[in-house]
PDB file of C-alpha atoms in Angstrom:
ATOM      1  CA  MET S 247       6.117   4.807  17.594  1.00 97.00           C
ATOM      2  CA  ARG S 248       4.300   1.493  17.090  1.00 98.00           C
ATOM      3  CA  ILE S 249       3.734   0.770  13.404  1.00 98.00           C
ATOM      4  CA  ILE S 250       1.723  -2.043  11.806  1.00 98.00           C
ATOM      5  CA  ILE S 251       3.034  -3.118   8.405  1.00 98.00           C
ATOM      6  CA  VAL S 252       0.635  -5.284   6.383  1.00 98.00           C
ATOM      7  CA  GLY S 253       2.468  -7.322   3.765  1.00 96.00           C
ATOM      8  CA  ALA S 254       5.725  -7.145   5.696  1.00 96.00           C
ATOM      9  CA  SER S 255       7.209 -10.244   4.036  1.00 94.00           C
ATOM     10  CA  GLY S 256       6.914  -9.016   0.426  1.00 95.00           C
ATOM     11  CA  THR S 257       9.709  -7.313  -1.482  1.00 96.00           C
ATOM     12  CA  ILE S 258       8.648  -3.779  -0.577  1.00 97.00           C
ATOM     13  CA  GLY S 259       7.352  -4.837   2.832  1.00 97.00           C
ATOM     14  CA  THR S 260      10.697  -6.383   3.771  1.00 97.00           C
ATOM     15  CA  ALA S 261      12.565  -3.190   2.856  1.00 98.00           C
ATOM     16  CA  VAL S 262      10.051  -0.990   4.692  1.00 98.00           C
ATOM     17  CA  THR S 263      10.080  -3.224   7.759  1.00 98.00           C
ATOM     18  CA  GLY S 264      13.868  -3.221   7.914  1.00 98.00           C
ATOM     19  CA  LEU S 265      14.064   0.568   7.652  1.00 98.00           C
ATOM     20  CA  LEU S 266      11.263   1.409  10.086  1.00 98.00           C
ATOM     21  CA  ALA S 267      12.395  -1.202  12.622  1.00 98.00           C
ATOM     22  CA  GLU S 268      15.627   0.770  13.070  1.00 97.00           C
ATOM     23  CA  ARG S 269      13.568   3.651  14.487  1.00 96.00           C
ATOM     24  CA  HIS S 270      10.240   2.266  15.709  1.00 98.00           C
ATOM     25  CA  GLU S 271       8.473  -0.770  17.113  1.00 98.00           C
ATOM     26  CA  VAL S 272       7.247  -2.607  14.035  1.00 98.00           C
ATOM     27  CA  ILE S 273       4.470  -5.196  13.955  1.00 97.00           C
ATOM     28  CA  GLY S 274       4.732  -7.030  10.653  1.00 97.00           C
ATOM     29  CA  VAL S 275       1.583  -8.911   9.660  1.00 96.00           C
ATOM     30  CA  GLY S 276       0.132 -10.921   6.805  1.00 92.00           C
ATOM     31  CA  ARG S 277      -2.093 -13.907   6.154  1.00 89.00           C
ATOM     32  CA  SER S 278       0.314 -16.375   7.774  1.00 88.00           C
ATOM     33  CA  THR S 279       1.527 -14.360  10.779  1.00 91.00           C
ATOM     34  CA  THR S 280       0.348 -14.182  14.366  1.00 86.00           C
ATOM     35  CA  PRO S 281      -1.718 -12.086  14.541  1.00 86.00           C
ATOM     36  CA  ALA S 282      -2.890 -12.847  11.002  1.00 88.00           C
ATOM     37  CA  VAL S 283      -4.782 -10.464   8.754  1.00 95.00           C
ATOM     38  CA  ASP S 284      -6.590 -10.883   5.445  1.00 93.00           C
ATOM     39  CA  LEU S 285      -7.583  -7.529   3.954  1.00 93.00           C
ATOM     40  CA  GLY S 286     -10.387  -9.277   2.116  1.00 90.00           C
ATOM     41  CA  ASP S 287     -12.000 -10.064   5.473  1.00 93.00           C
ATOM     42  CA  PRO S 288     -13.099  -6.946   7.420  1.00 94.00           C
ATOM     43  CA  GLY S 289     -13.527  -9.040  10.575  1.00 94.00           C
ATOM     44  CA  SER S 290      -9.888 -10.069  10.326  1.00 94.00           C
ATOM     45  CA  VAL S 291      -8.847  -6.413  10.054  1.00 96.00           C
ATOM     46  CA  ALA S 292     -10.935  -5.428  13.079  1.00 95.00           C
ATOM     47  CA  GLU S 293      -9.451  -8.315  15.075  1.00 96.00           C
ATOM     48  CA  LEU S 294      -5.931  -7.199  14.129  1.00 96.00           C
ATOM     49  CA  PHE S 295      -6.447  -3.819  15.776  1.00 96.00           C
ATOM     50  CA  ARG S 296      -8.149  -5.380  18.801  1.00 95.00           C
ATOM     51  CA  SER S 297      -5.282  -7.807  19.357  1.00 95.00           C
ATOM     52  CA  VAL S 298      -2.411  -5.386  18.724  1.00 95.00           C
ATOM     53  CA  GLY S 299      -3.718  -2.473  20.764  1.00 93.00           C
ATOM     54  CA  PRO S 300      -2.893   1.214  20.264  1.00 94.00           C
ATOM     55  CA  VAL S 301      -0.605   2.060  17.349  1.00 97.00           C
ATOM     56  CA  ASP S 302       0.715   5.237  15.774  1.00 98.00           C
ATOM     57  CA  GLY S 303       0.877   4.193  12.152  1.00 98.00           C
ATOM     58  CA  VAL S 304      -0.411   1.647   9.658  1.00 98.00           C
ATOM     59  CA  VAL S 305       1.364   0.805   6.417  1.00 98.00           C
ATOM     60  CA  ALA S 306      -0.064  -1.346   3.603  1.00 98.00           C
ATOM     61  CA  CYS S 307       2.474  -3.014   1.288  1.00 97.00           C
ATOM     62  CA  THR S 308       0.020  -5.463  -0.203  1.00 93.00           C
ATOM     63  CA  GLY S 309      -2.491  -6.131  -2.965  1.00 89.00           C
ATOM     64  CA  SER S 310      -2.345  -8.140  -6.169  1.00 90.00           C
ATOM     65  CA  VAL S 311      -3.763  -7.407  -9.610  1.00 94.00           C
ATOM     66  CA  PRO S 312      -3.959  -9.458 -12.811  1.00 95.00           C
ATOM     67  CA  PHE S 313      -1.609  -8.492 -15.643  1.00 95.00           C
ATOM     68  CA  LYS S 314      -3.138  -9.359 -19.024  1.00 96.00           C
ATOM     69  CA  PRO S 315      -3.549  -7.704 -22.417  1.00 96.00           C
ATOM     70  CA  TRP S 316      -6.595  -5.417 -22.517  1.00 97.00           C
ATOM     71  CA  ALA S 317      -8.606  -7.706 -24.807  1.00 97.00           C
ATOM     72  CA  GLU S 318      -8.137 -10.651 -22.413  1.00 98.00           C
ATOM     73  CA  LEU S 319      -9.324  -8.856 -19.270  1.00 97.00           C
ATOM     74  CA  ASP S 320     -12.868  -9.614 -18.170  1.00 97.00           C
ATOM     75  CA  GLU S 321     -15.073  -8.344 -15.365  1.00 97.00           C
ATOM     76  CA  ALA S 322     -13.728 -10.982 -12.977  1.00 97.00           C
ATOM     77  CA  ASP S 323     -10.173  -9.734 -13.567  1.00 97.00           C
ATOM     78  CA  TYR S 324     -11.120  -6.153 -12.801  1.00 97.00           C
ATOM     79  CA  ARG S 325     -13.045  -7.232  -9.690  1.00 97.00           C
ATOM     80  CA  SER S 326     -10.088  -9.323  -8.549  1.00 95.00           C
ATOM     81  CA  GLY S 327      -7.708  -6.353  -8.718  1.00 95.00           C
ATOM     82  CA  ILE S 328     -10.205  -3.958  -7.168  1.00 97.00           C
ATOM     83  CA  ASP S 329     -11.071  -6.329  -4.322  1.00 95.00           C
ATOM     84  CA  SER S 330      -7.483  -7.279  -3.521  1.00 92.00           C
ATOM     85  CA  LYS S 331      -5.643  -4.004  -3.938  1.00 96.00           C
ATOM     86  CA  LEU S 332      -8.235  -1.232  -3.683  1.00 97.00           C
ATOM     87  CA  ILE S 333     -11.012  -2.444  -1.368  1.00 97.00           C
ATOM     88  CA  GLY S 334      -8.552  -4.287   0.869  1.00 96.00           C
ATOM     89  CA  GLN S 335      -6.535  -1.127   1.497  1.00 98.00           C
ATOM     90  CA  ILE S 336      -9.677   0.966   1.956  1.00 98.00           C
ATOM     91  CA  THR S 337     -10.877  -1.553   4.566  1.00 97.00           C
ATOM     92  CA  LEU S 338      -7.546  -1.281   6.371  1.00 97.00           C
ATOM     93  CA  ALA S 339      -7.631   2.533   6.294  1.00 98.00           C
ATOM     94  CA  ARG S 340     -11.214   2.703   7.578  1.00 97.00           C
ATOM     95  CA  HIS S 341     -10.423   0.508  10.574  1.00 97.00           C
ATOM     96  CA  ALA S 342      -7.120   2.301  11.172  1.00 97.00           C
ATOM     97  CA  ALA S 343      -8.870   5.677  11.265  1.00 96.00           C
ATOM     98  CA  THR S 344     -10.701   4.702  14.450  1.00 94.00           C
ATOM     99  CA  ALA S 345      -7.933   2.585  16.001  1.00 94.00           C
ATOM    100  CA  LEU S 346      -4.910   4.852  15.569  1.00 97.00           C
ATOM    101  CA  ARG S 347      -3.739   7.205  18.268  1.00 97.00           C
ATOM    102  CA  GLU S 348      -4.445  10.860  17.615  1.00 97.00           C
ATOM    103  CA  GLY S 349      -2.004  12.272  15.069  1.00 97.00           C
ATOM    104  CA  GLY S 350      -1.263   8.839  13.594  1.00 98.00           C
ATOM    105  CA  SER S 351      -0.609   8.008   9.959  1.00 98.00           C
ATOM    106  CA  ILE S 352      -1.947   5.676   7.283  1.00 98.00           C
ATOM    107  CA  THR S 353       0.250   4.794   4.304  1.00 98.00           C
ATOM    108  CA  LEU S 354      -1.207   2.896   1.345  1.00 98.00           C
ATOM    109  CA  THR S 355       0.429   1.610  -1.849  1.00 98.00           C
ATOM    110  CA  SER S 356      -0.623   2.432  -5.403  1.00 98.00           C
ATOM    111  CA  GLY S 357       1.913   2.269  -8.251  1.00 97.00           C
ATOM    112  CA  VAL S 358       3.444   3.853 -11.302  1.00 97.00           C
ATOM    113  CA  LEU S 359       0.761   2.454 -13.631  1.00 97.00           C
ATOM    114  CA  THR S 360      -1.743   5.068 -12.504  1.00 96.00           C
ATOM    115  CA  ALA S 361      -0.018   7.635 -14.697  1.00 94.00           C
ATOM    116  CA  ASP S 362       2.285   5.540 -16.900  1.00 96.00           C
ATOM    117  CA  PRO S 363       0.398   2.616 -18.442  1.00 94.00           C
ATOM    118  CA  ILE S 364       1.802  -0.576 -19.935  1.00 96.00           C
ATOM    119  CA  PRO S 365       0.053  -2.971 -22.370  1.00 95.00           C
ATOM    120  CA  THR S 366      -0.880  -5.510 -19.661  1.00 96.00           C
ATOM    121  CA  GLY S 367      -1.510  -3.063 -16.815  1.00 96.00           C
ATOM    122  CA  THR S 368      -5.067  -1.770 -17.256  1.00 97.00           C
ATOM    123  CA  ALA S 369      -6.508  -3.599 -14.234  1.00 97.00           C
ATOM    124  CA  ALA S 370      -3.594  -2.427 -12.093  1.00 97.00           C
ATOM    125  CA  SER S 371      -4.043   1.158 -13.299  1.00 97.00           C
ATOM    126  CA  VAL S 372      -7.725   1.099 -12.327  1.00 97.00           C
ATOM    127  CA  ALA S 373      -7.010  -0.173  -8.806  1.00 97.00           C
ATOM    128  CA  ASN S 374      -4.101   2.240  -8.314  1.00 98.00           C
ATOM    129  CA  ALA S 375      -6.124   5.233  -9.453  1.00 98.00           C
ATOM    130  CA  GLY S 376      -8.849   4.308  -6.971  1.00 98.00           C
ATOM    131  CA  ILE S 377      -6.335   4.195  -4.126  1.00 98.00           C
ATOM    132  CA  GLU S 378      -4.964   7.599  -5.057  1.00 98.00           C
ATOM    133  CA  ALA S 379      -8.448   9.132  -5.277  1.00 98.00           C
ATOM    134  CA  PHE S 380      -9.298   7.648  -1.886  1.00 98.00           C
ATOM    135  CA  VAL S 381      -6.156   9.129  -0.323  1.00 98.00           C
ATOM    136  CA  ARG S 382      -6.709  12.606  -1.770  1.00 98.00           C
ATOM    137  CA  THR S 383     -10.340  12.789  -0.724  1.00 98.00           C
ATOM    138  CA  SER S 384      -9.858  11.205   2.707  1.00 98.00           C
ATOM    139  CA  ALA S 385      -7.044  13.470   3.910  1.00 97.00           C
ATOM    140  CA  GLY S 386      -9.302  16.290   5.044  1.00 91.00           C
ATOM    141  CA  ALA S 387     -12.061  14.067   6.345  1.00 97.00           C
ATOM    142  CA  ILE S 388     -10.523  11.519   8.711  1.00 96.00           C
ATOM    143  CA  GLY S 389     -10.095  13.858  11.678  1.00 95.00           C
ATOM    144  CA  ARG S 390      -8.089  13.539  14.906  1.00 96.00           C
ATOM    145  CA  GLY S 391      -4.994  14.771  13.093  1.00 97.00           C
ATOM    146  CA  ILE S 392      -4.575  11.462  11.264  1.00 98.00           C
ATOM    147  CA  ARG S 393      -2.607  11.745   8.036  1.00 98.00           C
ATOM    148  CA  ILE S 394      -3.011   9.519   4.965  1.00 98.00           C
ATOM    149  CA  ASN S 395      -0.720   9.133   1.952  1.00 98.00           C
ATOM    150  CA  ALA S 396       0.000   6.642  -0.803  1.00 98.00           C
ATOM    151  CA  ILE S 397       3.362   5.525  -2.111  1.00 98.00           C
ATOM    152  CA  SER S 398       3.539   5.000  -5.877  1.00 98.00           C
ATOM    153  CA  PRO S 399       6.571   2.834  -6.621  1.00 98.00           C
ATOM    154  CA  GLY S 400       7.946   1.993 -10.029  1.00 97.00           C
ATOM    155  CA  VAL S 401       8.974  -1.496 -11.071  1.00 97.00           C
ATOM    156  CA  LEU S 402      11.533  -2.843  -8.591  1.00 97.00           C
ATOM    157  CA  VAL S 403      15.146  -3.781  -9.253  1.00 98.00           C
ATOM    158  CA  GLU S 404      14.486  -6.835  -7.068  1.00 97.00           C
ATOM    159  CA  SER S 405      11.622  -8.044  -9.301  1.00 96.00           C
ATOM    160  CA  PRO S 406      13.318  -8.909 -12.617  1.00 97.00           C
ATOM    161  CA  GLN S 407      10.395 -11.140 -13.605  1.00 95.00           C
ATOM    162  CA  PHE S 408       8.425  -7.938 -14.299  1.00 94.00           C
ATOM    163  CA  HIS S 409      11.102  -5.944 -16.137  1.00 96.00           C
ATOM    164  CA  ASP S 410      10.095  -7.108 -19.637  1.00 95.00           C
ATOM    165  CA  SER S 411       6.539  -5.902 -18.979  1.00 94.00           C
ATOM    166  CA  PHE S 412       7.845  -2.384 -18.258  1.00 95.00           C
ATOM    167  CA  PRO S 413       9.836  -1.472 -21.391  1.00 94.00           C
ATOM    168  CA  GLY S 414      11.741   1.783 -20.985  1.00 95.00           C
ATOM    169  CA  PHE S 415      11.074   2.020 -17.229  1.00 96.00           C
ATOM    170  CA  GLU S 416      14.149   2.317 -15.047  1.00 97.00           C
ATOM    171  CA  PRO S 417      13.778  -0.132 -12.140  1.00 98.00           C
ATOM    172  CA  VAL S 418      14.060   1.361  -8.664  1.00 98.00           C
ATOM    173  CA  PRO S 419      15.637  -0.346  -5.648  1.00 98.00           C
ATOM    174  CA  ALA S 420      13.292  -1.356  -2.842  1.00 98.00           C
ATOM    175  CA  ALA S 421      15.541   0.470  -0.372  1.00 98.00           C
ATOM    176  CA  ARG S 422      14.809   3.770  -2.141  1.00 98.00           C
ATOM    177  CA  VAL S 423      11.083   3.007  -2.193  1.00 98.00           C
ATOM    178  CA  ALA S 424      11.235   2.331   1.557  1.00 98.00           C
ATOM    179  CA  GLN S 425      12.450   5.888   2.152  1.00 98.00           C
ATOM    180  CA  ALA S 426       9.110   7.206   0.852  1.00 98.00           C
ATOM    181  CA  TYR S 427       7.264   5.095   3.430  1.00 98.00           C
ATOM    182  CA  LEU S 428       9.522   6.523   6.139  1.00 98.00           C
ATOM    183  CA  ARG S 429       8.667  10.024   4.929  1.00 98.00           C
ATOM    184  CA  SER S 430       4.953   9.243   5.067  1.00 98.00           C
ATOM    185  CA  VAL S 431       5.176   7.792   8.570  1.00 98.00           C
ATOM    186  CA  GLU S 432       7.422  10.424  10.138  1.00 98.00           C
ATOM    187  CA  GLY S 433       6.729  13.505   8.030  1.00 97.00           C
ATOM    188  CA  ILE S 434       3.881  15.987   7.800  1.00 97.00           C
ATOM    189  CA  ASP S 435       2.480  15.118   4.346  1.00 97.00           C
ATOM    190  CA  THR S 436      -1.174  14.196   4.012  1.00 98.00           C
ATOM    191  CA  GLY S 437      -3.299  13.534   0.959  1.00 98.00           C
ATOM    192  CA  ARG S 438      -0.108  13.078  -1.030  1.00 98.00           C
ATOM    193  CA  ILE S 439       0.933  10.522  -3.618  1.00 98.00           C
ATOM    194  CA  LEU S 440       4.665  10.022  -3.125  1.00 98.00           C
ATOM    195  CA  ALA S 441       6.076   8.674  -6.371  1.00 98.00           C
ATOM    196  CA  VAL S 442       9.334   6.714  -6.488  1.00 98.00           C
ATOM    197  CA  ASN S 443      10.250   5.981 -10.090  1.00 91.00           C
TER     198      ASN S 443
END
């Protein structure tokens, strides 16, 4: 299969790219690659699919959100997280739905904060919950046998700078998180939130 991975150079993206590349043709993309893609720019997403040609799967390992105490978050912070993580992935999925080969797959990324909040994670929780709602409600509507899932990883072993913000959470290795992306790409799940925590 030919698989596009957006955010292939990040911590999760690197692990996912390494695993999927053992079994498939992987096209890793980001803002600084050729072809380049910026999920905040729908034209950039459309051009990605035009330039790459037919693919069987699209994986999003991208999206940033502000981490601040609740009282310090303002509307701009919420919009920043929603635009970067939620709307960006929705844009990717919408374009993928028409560009993928029949029976293809879309895999998005949410996160553990949807269900397990932390003091500085409200904006992240909002964006993650939106992604999960989008996945659940899109699964039966996309058509052409295209599947859609989201991976919900916990805090990563490889990201110690975040460990203090997740008290009592057991960090998970990126290699184990990558297995969930493999399951989404090669399996039969659709409309599922695959948690790794």
